[in-house]
CSV table of C-alpha atoms in Angstrom, one decimal:
chain,number,residue,atom,x,y,z
T,1,MET,CA,12.1,-48.8,-14.8
T,2,THR,CA,10.2,-49.3,-18.1
T,3,PRO,CA,6.4,-49.1,-17.6
T,4,SER,CA,4.7,-52.4,-17.9
T,5,ASN,CA,1.3,-53.9,-18.3
T,6,PRO,CA,-1.2,-54.2,-16.8
T,7,VAL,CA,-1.6,-50.5,-16.0
T,8,LEU,CA,-4.5,-51.1,-13.6
T,9,SER,CA,-3.9,-54.5,-11.9
T,10,GLY,CA,-6.4,-56.5,-10.0
T,11,PHE,CA,-10.2,-56.4,-10.5
T,12,HIS,CA,-10.4,-53.7,-13.2
T,13,PRO,CA,-12.4,-55.2,-16.1
T,14,ASP,CA,-14.1,-53.8,-19.2
T,15,PRO,CA,-12.1,-50.5,-19.4
T,16,SER,CA,-13.5,-47.5,-21.3
T,17,ILE,CA,-11.5,-44.4,-21.9
T,18,CYS,CA,-11.9,-40.8,-23.2
T,19,ARG,CA,-9.6,-37.7,-23.2
T,20,VAL,CA,-10.2,-34.1,-22.4
T,21,ASP,CA,-7.3,-31.8,-23.4
T,22,GLU,CA,-4.2,-33.7,-22.2
T,23,THR,CA,-5.9,-35.7,-19.4
T,24,PHE,CA,-7.3,-39.3,-19.9
T,25,TYR,CA,-10.2,-40.6,-18.0
T,26,LEU,CA,-11.1,-44.2,-17.5
T,27,ALA,CA,-14.0,-46.2,-16.1
T,28,THR,CA,-14.3,-50.0,-15.4
T,29,SER,CA,-17.2,-52.2,-14.5
T,30,SER,CA,-18.0,-52.9,-10.9
T,31,PHE,CA,-20.6,-55.7,-10.9
T,32,GLU,CA,-22.3,-56.1,-7.5
T,33,SER,CA,-19.8,-54.0,-5.5
T,34,PHE,CA,-20.6,-50.5,-4.2
T,35,PRO,CA,-19.9,-47.7,-5.1
T,36,GLY,CA,-20.3,-48.5,-8.7
T,37,LEU,CA,-18.2,-47.6,-11.8
T,38,PRO,CA,-14.8,-46.6,-10.5
T,39,LEU,CA,-13.1,-43.7,-12.2
T,40,TYR,CA,-9.4,-42.9,-12.8
T,41,ARG,CA,-7.4,-40.2,-14.6
T,42,SER,CA,-3.9,-40.1,-16.0
T,43,GLU,CA,-1.7,-37.9,-18.2
T,44,ASN,CA,0.4,-40.7,-19.6
T,45,LEU,CA,-1.9,-43.8,-19.7
T,46,VAL,CA,0.3,-45.5,-17.1
T,47,ASP,CA,0.0,-43.7,-13.8
T,48,TRP,CA,-3.8,-43.8,-12.9
T,49,GLU,CA,-5.1,-41.8,-10.0
T,50,PRO,CA,-8.5,-43.0,-8.6
T,51,ILE,CA,-10.9,-40.0,-8.5
T,52,GLY,CA,-14.1,-41.6,-7.3
T,53,HIS,CA,-17.1,-43.4,-8.6
T,54,ALA,CA,-20.0,-42.5,-10.8
T,55,LEU,CA,-22.6,-44.4,-8.7
T,56,THR,CA,-22.2,-43.4,-5.0
T,57,ARG,CA,-25.8,-43.1,-3.8
T,58,GLU,CA,-28.4,-45.8,-3.1
T,59,SER,CA,-30.8,-43.9,-5.4
T,60,GLN,CA,-28.3,-44.6,-8.3
T,61,LEU,CA,-27.4,-48.1,-7.4
T,62,ASP,CA,-29.0,-50.7,-5.2
T,63,THR,CA,-27.3,-54.1,-5.4
T,64,ARG,CA,-28.4,-55.5,-2.1
T,65,GLU,CA,-30.1,-58.4,-3.9
T,66,ALA,CA,-27.7,-58.7,-6.8
T,67,ARG,CA,-26.3,-62.1,-7.6
T,68,ASP,CA,-22.6,-62.7,-7.4
T,69,SER,CA,-21.1,-61.1,-10.6
T,70,GLY,CA,-24.4,-59.4,-11.2
T,71,GLY,CA,-25.0,-55.6,-11.0
T,72,ILE,CA,-23.1,-53.2,-13.1
T,73,PHE,CA,-21.6,-54.5,-16.4
T,74,ALA,CA,-19.4,-52.9,-18.9
T,75,PRO,CA,-19.5,-49.1,-19.2
T,76,THR,CA,-18.7,-46.6,-22.0
T,77,LEU,CA,-17.2,-43.2,-20.9
T,78,ARG,CA,-17.4,-40.3,-23.3
T,79,HIS,CA,-17.0,-36.5,-23.2
T,80,HIS,CA,-19.2,-34.3,-25.4
T,81,GLU,CA,-19.5,-30.5,-25.5
T,82,GLY,CA,-18.3,-30.0,-21.9
T,83,THR,CA,-20.2,-32.9,-20.3
T,84,PHE,CA,-19.0,-36.4,-19.3
T,85,TYR,CA,-21.4,-39.3,-20.2
T,86,LEU,CA,-21.3,-42.8,-18.7
T,87,THR,CA,-23.6,-45.5,-20.0
T,88,SER,CA,-23.7,-49.0,-18.6
T,89,THR,CA,-26.2,-51.8,-17.7
T,90,ASN,CA,-27.5,-52.7,-14.2
T,91,THR,CA,-28.2,-56.3,-14.8
T,92,SER,CA,-29.8,-56.6,-11.4
T,93,GLY,CA,-32.5,-54.0,-12.0
T,94,GLY,CA,-33.2,-51.1,-14.4
T,95,GLY,CA,-31.1,-52.3,-17.4
T,96,HIS,CA,-29.3,-49.7,-19.5
T,97,PHE,CA,-28.8,-46.2,-18.2
T,98,VAL,CA,-26.9,-42.9,-18.7
T,99,VAL,CA,-25.4,-40.7,-16.0
T,100,THR,CA,-23.7,-37.4,-16.6
T,101,ALA,CA,-21.3,-35.0,-14.8
T,102,ASP,CA,-19.5,-31.7,-15.5
T,103,ASP,CA,-16.6,-33.0,-13.4
T,104,PRO,CA,-15.9,-36.8,-13.3
T,105,ALA,CA,-14.4,-36.4,-9.8
T,106,GLY,CA,-17.6,-34.8,-8.5
T,107,GLU,CA,-21.2,-35.9,-8.2
T,108,TRP,CA,-22.9,-37.7,-11.1
T,109,SER,CA,-26.5,-37.4,-12.1
T,110,GLU,CA,-29.3,-39.8,-11.3
T,111,PRO,CA,-29.6,-42.5,-14.0
T,112,THR,CA,-31.6,-41.9,-17.1
T,113,TYR,CA,-32.8,-45.4,-18.1
T,114,VAL,CA,-32.9,-46.6,-21.7
T,115,ASP,CA,-35.6,-49.1,-22.8
T,116,ALA,CA,-33.5,-51.6,-24.8
T,117,PRO,CA,-32.4,-55.3,-24.3
T,118,GLY,CA,-29.0,-56.6,-23.6
T,119,ILE,CA,-25.7,-55.3,-22.2
T,120,ASP,CA,-22.5,-53.3,-23.2
T,121,PRO,CA,-24.0,-50.0,-24.4
T,122,ASP,CA,-22.0,-47.4,-26.3
T,123,LEU,CA,-22.6,-43.7,-27.1
T,124,PHE,CA,-21.2,-42.0,-30.2
T,125,TRP,CA,-21.9,-38.5,-31.5
T,126,ASP,CA,-21.8,-37.6,-35.2
T,127,GLY,CA,-22.5,-33.9,-35.2
T,128,ASP,CA,-25.7,-33.3,-33.3
T,129,THR,CA,-26.9,-36.9,-33.6
T,130,CYS,CA,-26.1,-39.4,-30.8
T,131,TYR,CA,-26.1,-43.1,-31.5
T,132,PHE,CA,-26.8,-45.8,-28.8
T,133,THR,CA,-25.2,-49.2,-29.8
T,134,TYR,CA,-25.5,-52.3,-27.7
T,135,PHE,CA,-25.3,-56.1,-27.6
T,136,THR,CA,-28.8,-57.6,-27.5
T,137,THR,CA,-27.6,-61.0,-26.1
T,138,ASP,CA,-29.7,-62.5,-28.9
T,139,THR,CA,-27.3,-63.9,-31.6
T,140,ASP,CA,-30.0,-63.5,-34.2
T,141,ARG,CA,-30.4,-59.8,-33.5
T,142,GLY,CA,-26.7,-59.3,-32.7
T,143,ILE,CA,-25.6,-55.8,-32.0
T,144,GLU,CA,-28.3,-53.2,-32.5
T,145,GLN,CA,-28.2,-49.4,-32.8
T,146,ALA,CA,-30.6,-46.5,-32.6
T,147,GLU,CA,-30.5,-42.8,-32.3
T,148,ILE,CA,-30.9,-41.6,-28.7
T,149,ASP,CA,-31.7,-38.5,-26.8
T,150,PRO,CA,-29.2,-38.9,-24.0
T,151,GLU,CA,-31.1,-36.5,-21.8
T,152,THR,CA,-34.3,-38.5,-21.9
T,153,GLY,CA,-33.1,-42.0,-22.9
T,154,GLU,CA,-35.7,-42.0,-25.8
T,155,LEU,CA,-34.6,-44.2,-28.7
T,156,GLY,CA,-35.4,-44.0,-32.4
T,157,GLU,CA,-35.8,-46.8,-34.8
T,158,ARG,CA,-33.6,-49.8,-33.9
T,159,ARG,CA,-31.5,-51.7,-36.5
T,160,THR,CA,-29.0,-54.6,-36.4
T,161,VAL,CA,-25.5,-53.4,-37.4
T,162,TRP,CA,-23.4,-56.5,-36.6
T,163,THR,CA,-24.1,-60.2,-36.2
T,164,GLY,CA,-20.5,-61.3,-35.7
T,165,HIS,CA,-17.4,-61.9,-37.8
T,166,GLU,CA,-16.3,-65.3,-36.4
T,167,ASP,CA,-18.6,-65.5,-33.5
T,168,PRO,CA,-22.3,-64.5,-33.4
T,169,HIS,CA,-21.9,-63.7,-29.7
T,170,ALA,CA,-20.3,-60.4,-30.4
T,171,GLU,CA,-20.1,-58.0,-27.4
T,172,ALA,CA,-18.8,-54.6,-26.3
T,173,PRO,CA,-19.5,-52.4,-29.4
T,174,HIS,CA,-17.7,-49.1,-29.7
T,175,ILE,CA,-18.0,-46.7,-32.7
T,176,TYR,CA,-15.3,-44.1,-33.7
T,177,GLU,CA,-14.7,-41.8,-36.6
T,178,ARG,CA,-11.3,-41.3,-38.4
T,179,ASP,CA,-10.9,-39.2,-41.5
T,180,GLY,CA,-14.5,-39.5,-42.5
T,181,THR,CA,-14.7,-43.3,-42.0
T,182,TYR,CA,-16.6,-44.9,-39.2
T,183,TYR,CA,-15.2,-47.9,-37.3
T,184,LEU,CA,-17.0,-50.5,-35.2
T,185,VAL,CA,-14.8,-52.4,-32.6
T,186,VAL,CA,-16.4,-55.4,-30.9
T,187,ALA,CA,-15.3,-58.3,-28.7
T,188,GLU,CA,-15.8,-61.8,-29.9
T,189,GLY,CA,-14.8,-65.3,-28.7
T,190,GLY,CA,-16.2,-65.0,-25.2
T,191,THR,CA,-14.5,-63.4,-22.2
T,192,HIS,CA,-11.9,-66.1,-21.4
T,193,THR,CA,-9.1,-67.6,-23.5
T,194,GLY,CA,-10.9,-67.2,-26.8
T,195,HIS,CA,-11.4,-63.4,-26.3
T,196,SER,CA,-10.5,-61.1,-29.1
T,197,ALA,CA,-11.1,-57.6,-30.6
T,198,VAL,CA,-12.4,-57.4,-34.2
T,199,VAL,CA,-12.9,-54.3,-36.3
T,200,ALA,CA,-15.2,-53.3,-39.2
T,201,ARG,CA,-15.7,-50.0,-41.0
T,202,SER,CA,-18.3,-48.1,-43.0
T,203,ASP,CA,-18.9,-44.8,-44.7
T,204,GLU,CA,-21.8,-44.1,-42.3
T,205,PRO,CA,-22.1,-44.6,-38.5
T,206,THR,CA,-25.2,-46.7,-39.2
T,207,GLY,CA,-23.3,-49.2,-41.4
T,208,PRO,CA,-23.3,-51.5,-43.2
T,209,PHE,CA,-19.9,-52.4,-41.7
T,210,ASP,CA,-17.3,-54.4,-43.6
T,211,PRO,CA,-14.9,-56.5,-41.5
T,212,CYS,CA,-11.1,-56.0,-41.4
T,213,PRO,CA,-9.4,-58.7,-43.6
T,214,ASP,CA,-6.9,-59.2,-40.8
T,215,ASN,CA,-9.3,-59.7,-38.0
T,216,PRO,CA,-8.9,-60.2,-35.1
T,217,VAL,CA,-6.7,-57.1,-34.6
T,218,LEU,CA,-6.1,-58.2,-31.0
T,219,THR,CA,-6.1,-61.7,-29.4
T,220,HIS,CA,-3.9,-63.9,-27.2
T,221,ARG,CA,-5.9,-67.1,-27.9
T,222,ASP,CA,-3.2,-68.7,-30.2
T,223,ASP,CA,-0.6,-69.3,-27.5
T,224,PHE,CA,-1.8,-70.7,-24.1
T,225,TYR,CA,1.7,-70.3,-22.7
T,226,ARG,CA,1.7,-66.5,-22.8
T,227,ASP,CA,1.8,-64.6,-19.5
T,228,VAL,CA,-1.4,-62.7,-20.5
T,229,HIS,CA,-4.6,-64.3,-21.8
T,230,ALA,CA,-8.1,-63.4,-22.6
T,231,THR,CA,-7.3,-59.9,-24.1
T,232,GLY,CA,-10.3,-58.1,-25.6
T,233,HIS,CA,-13.1,-55.7,-24.9
T,234,ALA,CA,-11.1,-52.9,-26.4
T,235,ASP,CA,-11.7,-49.2,-26.4
T,236,LEU,CA,-9.7,-46.6,-28.5
T,237,VAL,CA,-8.5,-43.1,-27.7
T,238,THR,CA,-6.2,-40.5,-29.3
T,239,ASP,CA,-3.6,-38.5,-27.4
T,240,ALA,CA,-3.1,-34.8,-27.8
T,241,ASP,CA,-0.6,-35.4,-30.6
T,242,GLY,CA,-3.1,-37.5,-32.6
T,243,ASN,CA,-1.6,-40.9,-31.7
T,244,TRP,CA,-4.0,-43.8,-31.2
T,245,TRP,CA,-4.1,-46.1,-28.2
T,246,LEU,CA,-6.1,-49.0,-27.0
T,247,VAL,CA,-7.2,-50.1,-23.6
T,248,CYS,CA,-8.6,-53.6,-23.0
T,249,LEU,CA,-9.0,-56.2,-20.4
T,250,GLY,CA,-6.8,-59.3,-19.9
T,251,ILE,CA,-5.9,-61.9,-17.3
T,252,ARG,CA,-2.6,-63.2,-16.0
T,253,PRO,CA,-3.0,-66.9,-15.3
T,254,ARG,CA,-0.7,-68.7,-12.9
T,255,GLY,CA,0.0,-72.3,-12.0
T,256,GLY,CA,1.1,-73.6,-15.5
T,257,PHE,CA,-1.1,-74.7,-18.4
T,258,PRO,CA,-4.0,-74.1,-18.6
T,259,GLY,CA,-3.6,-72.0,-15.4
T,260,TRP,CA,-5.9,-70.0,-13.2
T,261,HIS,CA,-6.3,-66.4,-12.2
T,262,HIS,CA,-7.5,-64.9,-9.0
T,263,LEU,CA,-6.7,-61.2,-9.3
T,264,GLY,CA,-9.5,-60.7,-11.8
T,265,ARG,CA,-9.6,-59.2,-15.2
T,266,GLU,CA,-7.2,-56.3,-15.4
T,267,THR,CA,-6.7,-53.2,-17.6
T,268,PHE,CA,-4.0,-53.2,-20.3
T,269,VAL,CA,-2.7,-50.5,-22.8
T,270,ALA,CA,-1.2,-50.9,-26.3
T,271,PRO,CA,-0.2,-48.4,-29.0
T,272,VAL,CA,-2.3,-48.5,-32.2
T,273,SER,CA,-1.0,-47.7,-35.7
T,274,TRP,CA,-2.9,-47.5,-39.0
T,275,ASP,CA,-2.3,-49.5,-42.2
T,276,ASP,CA,-4.5,-49.1,-45.3
T,277,GLY,CA,-7.2,-47.5,-43.2
T,278,TRP,CA,-7.3,-50.2,-40.5
T,279,PRO,CA,-6.1,-50.1,-36.9
T,280,VAL,CA,-3.1,-52.3,-36.1
T,281,VAL,CA,-1.9,-53.6,-32.8
T,282,GLU,CA,1.7,-54.9,-33.3
T,283,ASN,CA,1.7,-58.7,-33.4
T,284,ARG,CA,-2.0,-58.6,-32.4
T,285,GLU,CA,-0.9,-58.8,-28.7
T,286,ILE,CA,-0.5,-56.6,-25.6
T,287,PRO,CA,3.1,-55.6,-25.0
T,288,ALA,CA,4.6,-56.7,-21.7
T,289,GLU,CA,6.5,-53.4,-21.5
T,290,LEU,CA,5.4,-50.0,-22.8
T,291,ASP,CA,8.8,-48.9,-24.1
T,292,GLY,CA,7.5,-46.6,-26.8
T,293,GLU,CA,6.9,-42.9,-26.4
T,294,LEU,CA,4.0,-42.5,-24.0
T,295,PRO,CA,2.0,-39.2,-23.9
T,296,GLY,CA,2.4,-36.8,-21.1
T,297,PRO,CA,4.9,-36.8,-18.3
T,298,SER,CA,7.3,-39.7,-17.7
T,299,PRO,CA,5.9,-42.4,-15.4
T,300,GLU,CA,6.6,-42.2,-11.7
T,301,ASP,CA,8.8,-45.2,-11.1
T,302,ASP,CA,9.1,-45.0,-7.4
T,303,GLU,CA,5.7,-43.7,-6.3
T,304,LEU,CA,2.9,-46.1,-5.5
T,305,THR,CA,-0.7,-45.0,-6.1
T,306,PRO,CA,-3.6,-45.8,-3.7
T,307,VAL,CA,-4.5,-48.6,-6.1
T,308,GLU,CA,-1.1,-50.2,-5.3
T,309,ARG,CA,-0.7,-49.4,-1.6
T,310,THR,CA,-3.0,-48.6,1.3
T,311,ASP,CA,-2.0,-47.5,4.8
T,312,THR,CA,-4.9,-46.0,6.7
T,313,ASP,CA,-6.4,-45.5,10.2
T,314,PHE,CA,-9.7,-44.6,8.5
T,315,ALA,CA,-9.9,-41.3,10.3
T,316,GLY,CA,-10.5,-39.5,7.0
T,317,GLY,CA,-13.3,-41.9,6.0
T,318,ARG,CA,-13.3,-44.4,3.1
T,319,ASP,CA,-10.9,-43.6,0.3
T,320,HIS,CA,-11.6,-44.4,-3.3
T,321,GLU,CA,-9.9,-47.8,-3.4
T,322,TRP,CA,-12.4,-49.2,-0.9
T,323,LEU,CA,-15.6,-51.1,-1.8
T,324,TYR,CA,-18.5,-52.8,-0.2
T,325,ARG,CA,-19.6,-56.2,-1.4
T,326,ARG,CA,-23.1,-54.7,-2.2
T,327,THR,CA,-25.0,-51.6,-1.4
T,328,PRO,CA,-24.3,-51.4,2.3
T,329,ASP,CA,-26.3,-50.6,5.5
T,330,CYS,CA,-24.2,-47.5,6.2
T,331,GLU,CA,-25.1,-47.5,9.9
T,332,ARG,CA,-22.8,-50.6,10.3
T,333,TYR,CA,-19.7,-48.6,9.4
T,334,ASP,CA,-18.3,-45.7,11.6
T,335,PHE,CA,-15.1,-44.0,10.4
T,336,THR,CA,-13.7,-42.4,13.6
T,337,ASP,CA,-10.5,-40.9,14.9
T,338,ASP,CA,-9.9,-44.3,16.7
T,339,GLY,CA,-10.4,-46.4,13.5
T,340,LEU,CA,-13.1,-48.1,11.5
T,341,VAL,CA,-15.8,-49.4,13.8
T,342,LEU,CA,-17.8,-52.4,12.3
T,343,TRP,CA,-21.2,-53.5,13.6
T,344,GLY,CA,-21.8,-57.1,12.6
T,345,GLY,CA,-25.3,-58.1,11.4
T,346,PRO,CA,-26.8,-61.6,11.4
T,347,GLU,CA,-25.2,-62.3,7.9
T,348,THR,CA,-22.0,-64.3,7.4
T,349,LEU,CA,-19.6,-64.1,4.5
T,350,GLU,CA,-21.8,-66.7,2.8
T,351,GLU,CA,-24.7,-64.2,2.7
T,352,LYS,CA,-25.6,-61.0,1.0
T,353,GLY,CA,-25.5,-58.0,3.3
T,354,VAL,CA,-22.5,-59.1,5.4
T,355,THR,CA,-20.6,-56.2,7.1
T,356,PHE,CA,-17.4,-56.1,5.0
T,357,LEU,CA,-15.2,-53.4,3.5
T,358,GLY,CA,-12.4,-54.4,1.1
T,359,ARG,CA,-9.9,-53.3,-1.4
T,360,ARG,CA,-8.8,-55.1,-4.6
T,361,GLN,CA,-5.8,-57.5,-4.4
T,362,THR,CA,-3.6,-55.9,-7.0
T,363,ASN,CA,-0.4,-57.8,-6.6
T,364,PHE,CA,0.4,-61.5,-6.6
T,365,ASP,CA,3.0,-60.8,-3.8
T,366,CYS,CA,1.7,-58.5,-1.1
T,367,ARG,CA,1.4,-58.0,2.7
T,368,VAL,CA,-1.8,-57.2,4.4
T,369,ARG,CA,-2.2,-56.3,8.1
T,370,ALA,CA,-5.2,-55.2,10.2
T,371,ASP,CA,-4.9,-54.1,13.8
T,372,LEU,CA,-8.1,-55.3,15.4
T,373,VAL,CA,-9.7,-54.6,18.8
T,374,PHE,CA,-12.6,-56.9,19.5
T,375,ASP,CA,-14.2,-58.5,22.5
T,376,PRO,CA,-16.8,-60.9,21.1
T,377,ASP,CA,-19.8,-62.5,22.7
T,378,PRO,CA,-20.9,-66.0,21.6
T,379,GLY,CA,-21.8,-66.1,17.9
T,380,GLU,CA,-19.9,-63.0,17.0
T,381,GLU,CA,-16.8,-62.8,14.9
T,382,ALA,CA,-14.6,-60.2,13.2
T,383,GLY,CA,-11.4,-60.3,11.3
T,384,LEU,CA,-9.7,-60.1,7.9
T,385,ALA,CA,-11.1,-61.9,4.8
T,386,LEU,CA,-10.1,-62.6,1.2
T,387,VAL,CA,-13.3,-62.8,-0.8
T,388,MET,CA,-14.0,-63.9,-4.4
T,389,ASP,CA,-17.7,-64.5,-3.8
T,390,ARG,CA,-20.1,-65.9,-1.2
T,391,GLU,CA,-19.0,-69.5,-1.9
T,392,HIS,CA,-15.3,-68.8,-2.2
T,393,HIS,CA,-13.5,-66.9,0.5
T,394,TYR,CA,-10.8,-67.3,3.2
T,395,GLU,CA,-10.8,-65.6,6.5
T,396,ILE,CA,-8.9,-65.2,9.8
T,397,GLY,CA,-11.5,-64.2,12.3
T,398,VAL,CA,-11.6,-63.6,16.1
T,399,GLY,CA,-14.5,-65.2,18.0
T,400,LEU,CA,-15.2,-67.4,21.0
T,401,ALA,CA,-14.5,-71.1,21.4
T,402,ASP,CA,-15.5,-72.8,24.6
T,403,GLY,CA,-15.6,-69.4,26.2
T,404,ASP,CA,-12.1,-68.4,25.1
T,405,ARG,CA,-11.2,-65.7,22.6
T,406,VAL,CA,-9.5,-67.3,19.6
T,407,ALA,CA,-8.4,-66.4,16.1
T,408,VAL,CA,-9.5,-69.0,13.6
T,409,VAL,CA,-8.3,-69.6,10.0
T,410,ARG,CA,-11.2,-70.8,7.8
T,411,VAL,CA,-11.5,-71.6,4.1
T,412,THR,CA,-14.7,-71.9,2.1
T,413,VAL,CA,-14.7,-73.5,-1.4
T,414,GLY,CA,-18.1,-74.2,-2.8
T,415,ASP,CA,-20.1,-76.3,-0.4
T,416,ALA,CA,-17.0,-77.2,1.7
T,417,THR,CA,-15.8,-75.2,4.7
T,418,ASP,CA,-12.7,-76.2,6.7
T,419,GLU,CA,-11.1,-74.7,9.8
T,420,LEU,CA,-7.4,-74.9,9.3
T,421,ALA,CA,-6.1,-73.6,12.7
T,422,SER,CA,-6.9,-71.6,15.7
T,423,VAL,CA,-4.9,-69.8,18.5
T,424,PRO,CA,-5.8,-67.9,21.7
T,425,VAL,CA,-5.6,-64.1,21.3
T,426,ASP,CA,-6.0,-60.9,23.3
T,427,GLU,CA,-8.6,-58.3,22.8
T,428,ARG,CA,-6.1,-56.4,20.7
T,429,VAL,CA,-4.6,-58.4,17.9
T,430,THR,CA,-2.9,-58.0,14.5
T,431,LEU,CA,-4.2,-60.2,11.8
T,432,GLY,CA,-2.4,-60.6,8.5
T,433,VAL,CA,-2.1,-62.2,5.2
T,434,ASP,CA,1.2,-62.7,3.3
T,435,ALA,CA,0.4,-63.4,-0.3
T,436,GLU,CA,2.5,-65.0,-3.0
T,437,THR,CA,1.5,-66.4,-6.4
T,438,GLU,CA,1.0,-69.9,-5.1
T,439,ALA,CA,0.1,-69.3,-1.4
T,440,TYR,CA,-1.6,-67.2,1.2
T,441,GLU,CA,-0.1,-67.4,4.7
T,442,PHE,CA,-2.3,-66.3,7.6
T,443,VAL,CA,-0.5,-64.5,10.3
T,444,VAL,CA,-1.5,-63.7,13.9
T,445,ASP,CA,0.6,-61.3,15.9
T,446,GLY,CA,3.6,-62.0,13.6
T,447,GLU,CA,3.3,-65.8,13.6
T,448,VAL,CA,2.2,-67.8,10.6
T,449,LEU,CA,-0.9,-69.9,11.6
T,450,ALA,CA,-1.9,-71.6,8.4
T,451,ASP,CA,-1.7,-71.4,4.6
T,452,ALA,CA,-4.0,-71.9,1.6
T,453,ARG,CA,-3.8,-71.8,-2.2
T,454,PRO,CA,-5.0,-68.8,-4.1
T,455,LYS,CA,-6.2,-71.2,-6.9
T,456,TYR,CA,-9.4,-71.9,-5.1
T,457,LEU,CA,-10.4,-68.2,-5.2
T,458,SER,CA,-9.8,-68.1,-8.9
T,459,THR,CA,-12.3,-67.5,-11.7
T,460,GLU,CA,-11.6,-71.0,-13.0
T,461,VAL,CA,-12.9,-72.5,-9.7
T,462,ALA,CA,-15.5,-69.9,-8.6
T,463,GLY,CA,-16.7,-68.6,-12.0
T,464,GLY,CA,-17.9,-65.1,-12.3
T,465,PHE,CA,-16.2,-61.9,-13.5
T,466,THR,CA,-14.6,-60.3,-10.5
T,467,GLY,CA,-11.4,-60.8,-8.5
T,468,VAL,CA,-10.2,-61.2,-4.9
T,469,VAL,CA,-10.8,-58.3,-2.5
T,470,VAL,CA,-9.3,-58.2,1.0
T,471,GLY,CA,-10.5,-56.3,4.0
T,472,PRO,CA,-12.1,-56.4,7.5
T,473,TYR,CA,-15.5,-58.0,8.2
T,474,ALA,CA,-17.8,-58.5,11.2
T,475,THR,CA,-20.7,-60.7,11.9
T,476,GLY,CA,-23.2,-61.4,14.7
T,477,ALA,CA,-24.3,-64.7,13.2
T,478,GLY,CA,-25.2,-66.0,16.6
T,479,GLY,CA,-28.6,-64.4,16.3
T,480,ARG,CA,-28.1,-61.1,17.9
T,481,THR,CA,-29.5,-57.9,16.5
T,482,SER,CA,-28.3,-56.4,13.2
T,483,GLY,CA,-26.3,-53.2,13.6
T,484,ARG,CA,-26.6,-51.0,16.7
T,485,GLY,CA,-30.1,-52.2,17.5
T,486,ASP,CA,-32.7,-50.2,19.3
T,487,GLY,CA,-33.9,-49.8,22.9
T,488,ALA,CA,-35.6,-53.2,22.9
T,489,ASN,CA,-32.7,-55.2,21.7
T,490,PRO,CA,-29.0,-55.6,22.7
T,491,VAL,CA,-26.3,-54.2,20.5
T,492,THR,CA,-23.7,-56.4,18.9
T,493,ASN,CA,-20.2,-55.8,20.2
T,494,PRO,CA,-18.5,-53.6,17.6
T,495,ALA,CA,-15.1,-54.5,16.1
T,496,ARG,CA,-12.6,-51.7,15.7
T,497,VAL,CA,-9.9,-51.7,13.0
T,498,GLU,CA,-7.3,-49.2,14.2
T,499,ARG,CA,-5.0,-49.6,11.1
T,500,PHE,CA,-5.1,-51.4,7.8
T,501,VAL,CA,-2.0,-51.8,5.6
T,502,TYR,CA,-1.8,-53.3,2.1
T,503,GLU,CA,1.5,-53.2,0.3
T,504,PRO,CA,3.3,-55.0,-2.5
T,505,THR,CA,6.3,-57.1,-1.5
T,506,SER,CA,8.0,-57.3,-4.9
T,507,ASP,CA,8.9,-54.8,-7.6
T,508,THR,CA,6.4,-56.3,-10.1
T,509,ARG,CA,2.7,-56.5,-10.0
């Protein structure tokens, strides 16, 4: 099977990449989810192994009050003199920061904050000098740059280095050096169908930068009928043989023109050649298949990674593919030999702080099953949810109706919530979702109960920058105590998920 794009499907936007020896490392943005800044490694740019997150502690990241699609924006991942550096922006508090690690799969440092406006920071070393380049979000100031001490975050004199080629709203700057020439790669045209990557070059890392005469070097904006749109936010890397590669984000709209996408912005790869000192992406577009010579070992055709398949009883804890909607109250989640025990608080899926643990939907066609044990009291509910944000989610939940235990399929789209179906269930029940491109089917103990369209969980409907995540939830929205409570208050009845399975149901993503 020929390797194909995307190489990281589902909610994996704003990729940044570096290489150490023959191993590539990649980070993506995480927005309000926790842990923050997921990390992956690969030897061939196709098979990506999740190795953890850079922001795993509340002291590093607190998104409890973050807005939907707030929190951690685009990162830059670099390696310099034996140390890994990640810089990003916490838009919900603190702004730009730098964290470091000797081993990207290990613990990362506490954030060192950088006093500068905007988003999308970049780090670039030229000898002993490190440059910090970022988008100010002010189109008059454009992209600014200053020398930085990455250990302290202290900045030198700031200067504007780019105000846009075709679009003054230029984002995601990255600087590189090749054969004594310095290159600035930025994203222009917004983050949707007008997205593109443009390049400029200079004899100095500080500019002035002259634009490539063939800009943009990457865009899918000229043909709305392509399978992939919105390509941009590019980062470059060389392999061990000196070949250049590009990673970027893109979307795969469905439903015909103009289409909609619900899996989120995904990570794509393309080879880069050079012509007259400029980087070239063939046809300015992301290839559907990576049929050229990839670095490293041949891709594993028949082996699914944890990104693509999950089958867990949670006895070993939370694996790297799992995420919380925001920085969690950890006392609400017990990983036991009998399964994942969830303690519902007073929040519902419409509220921040709800008890929910999910994984990205990474396939249009997939099967999800959760074996649930739950004996609710009035006002309590637990089940399986598909979540885009607080105003756009579908769930199949077990609660009480007129004193009877029932499973209810419910959809929330904006201000409207509708109950599609319900059925009596036992204390032990298997809840499921069978997903296809145009439909979600909700399954209770093997029987289809209702269906709904993925379109209404898409970015085109909901807005924002993320994608659908799926997983178990619990709520005590009837007014009982949050979590286990104390001696003065009753404890909510916990829900136990004995097994969770996510698996693709077709050969393609």
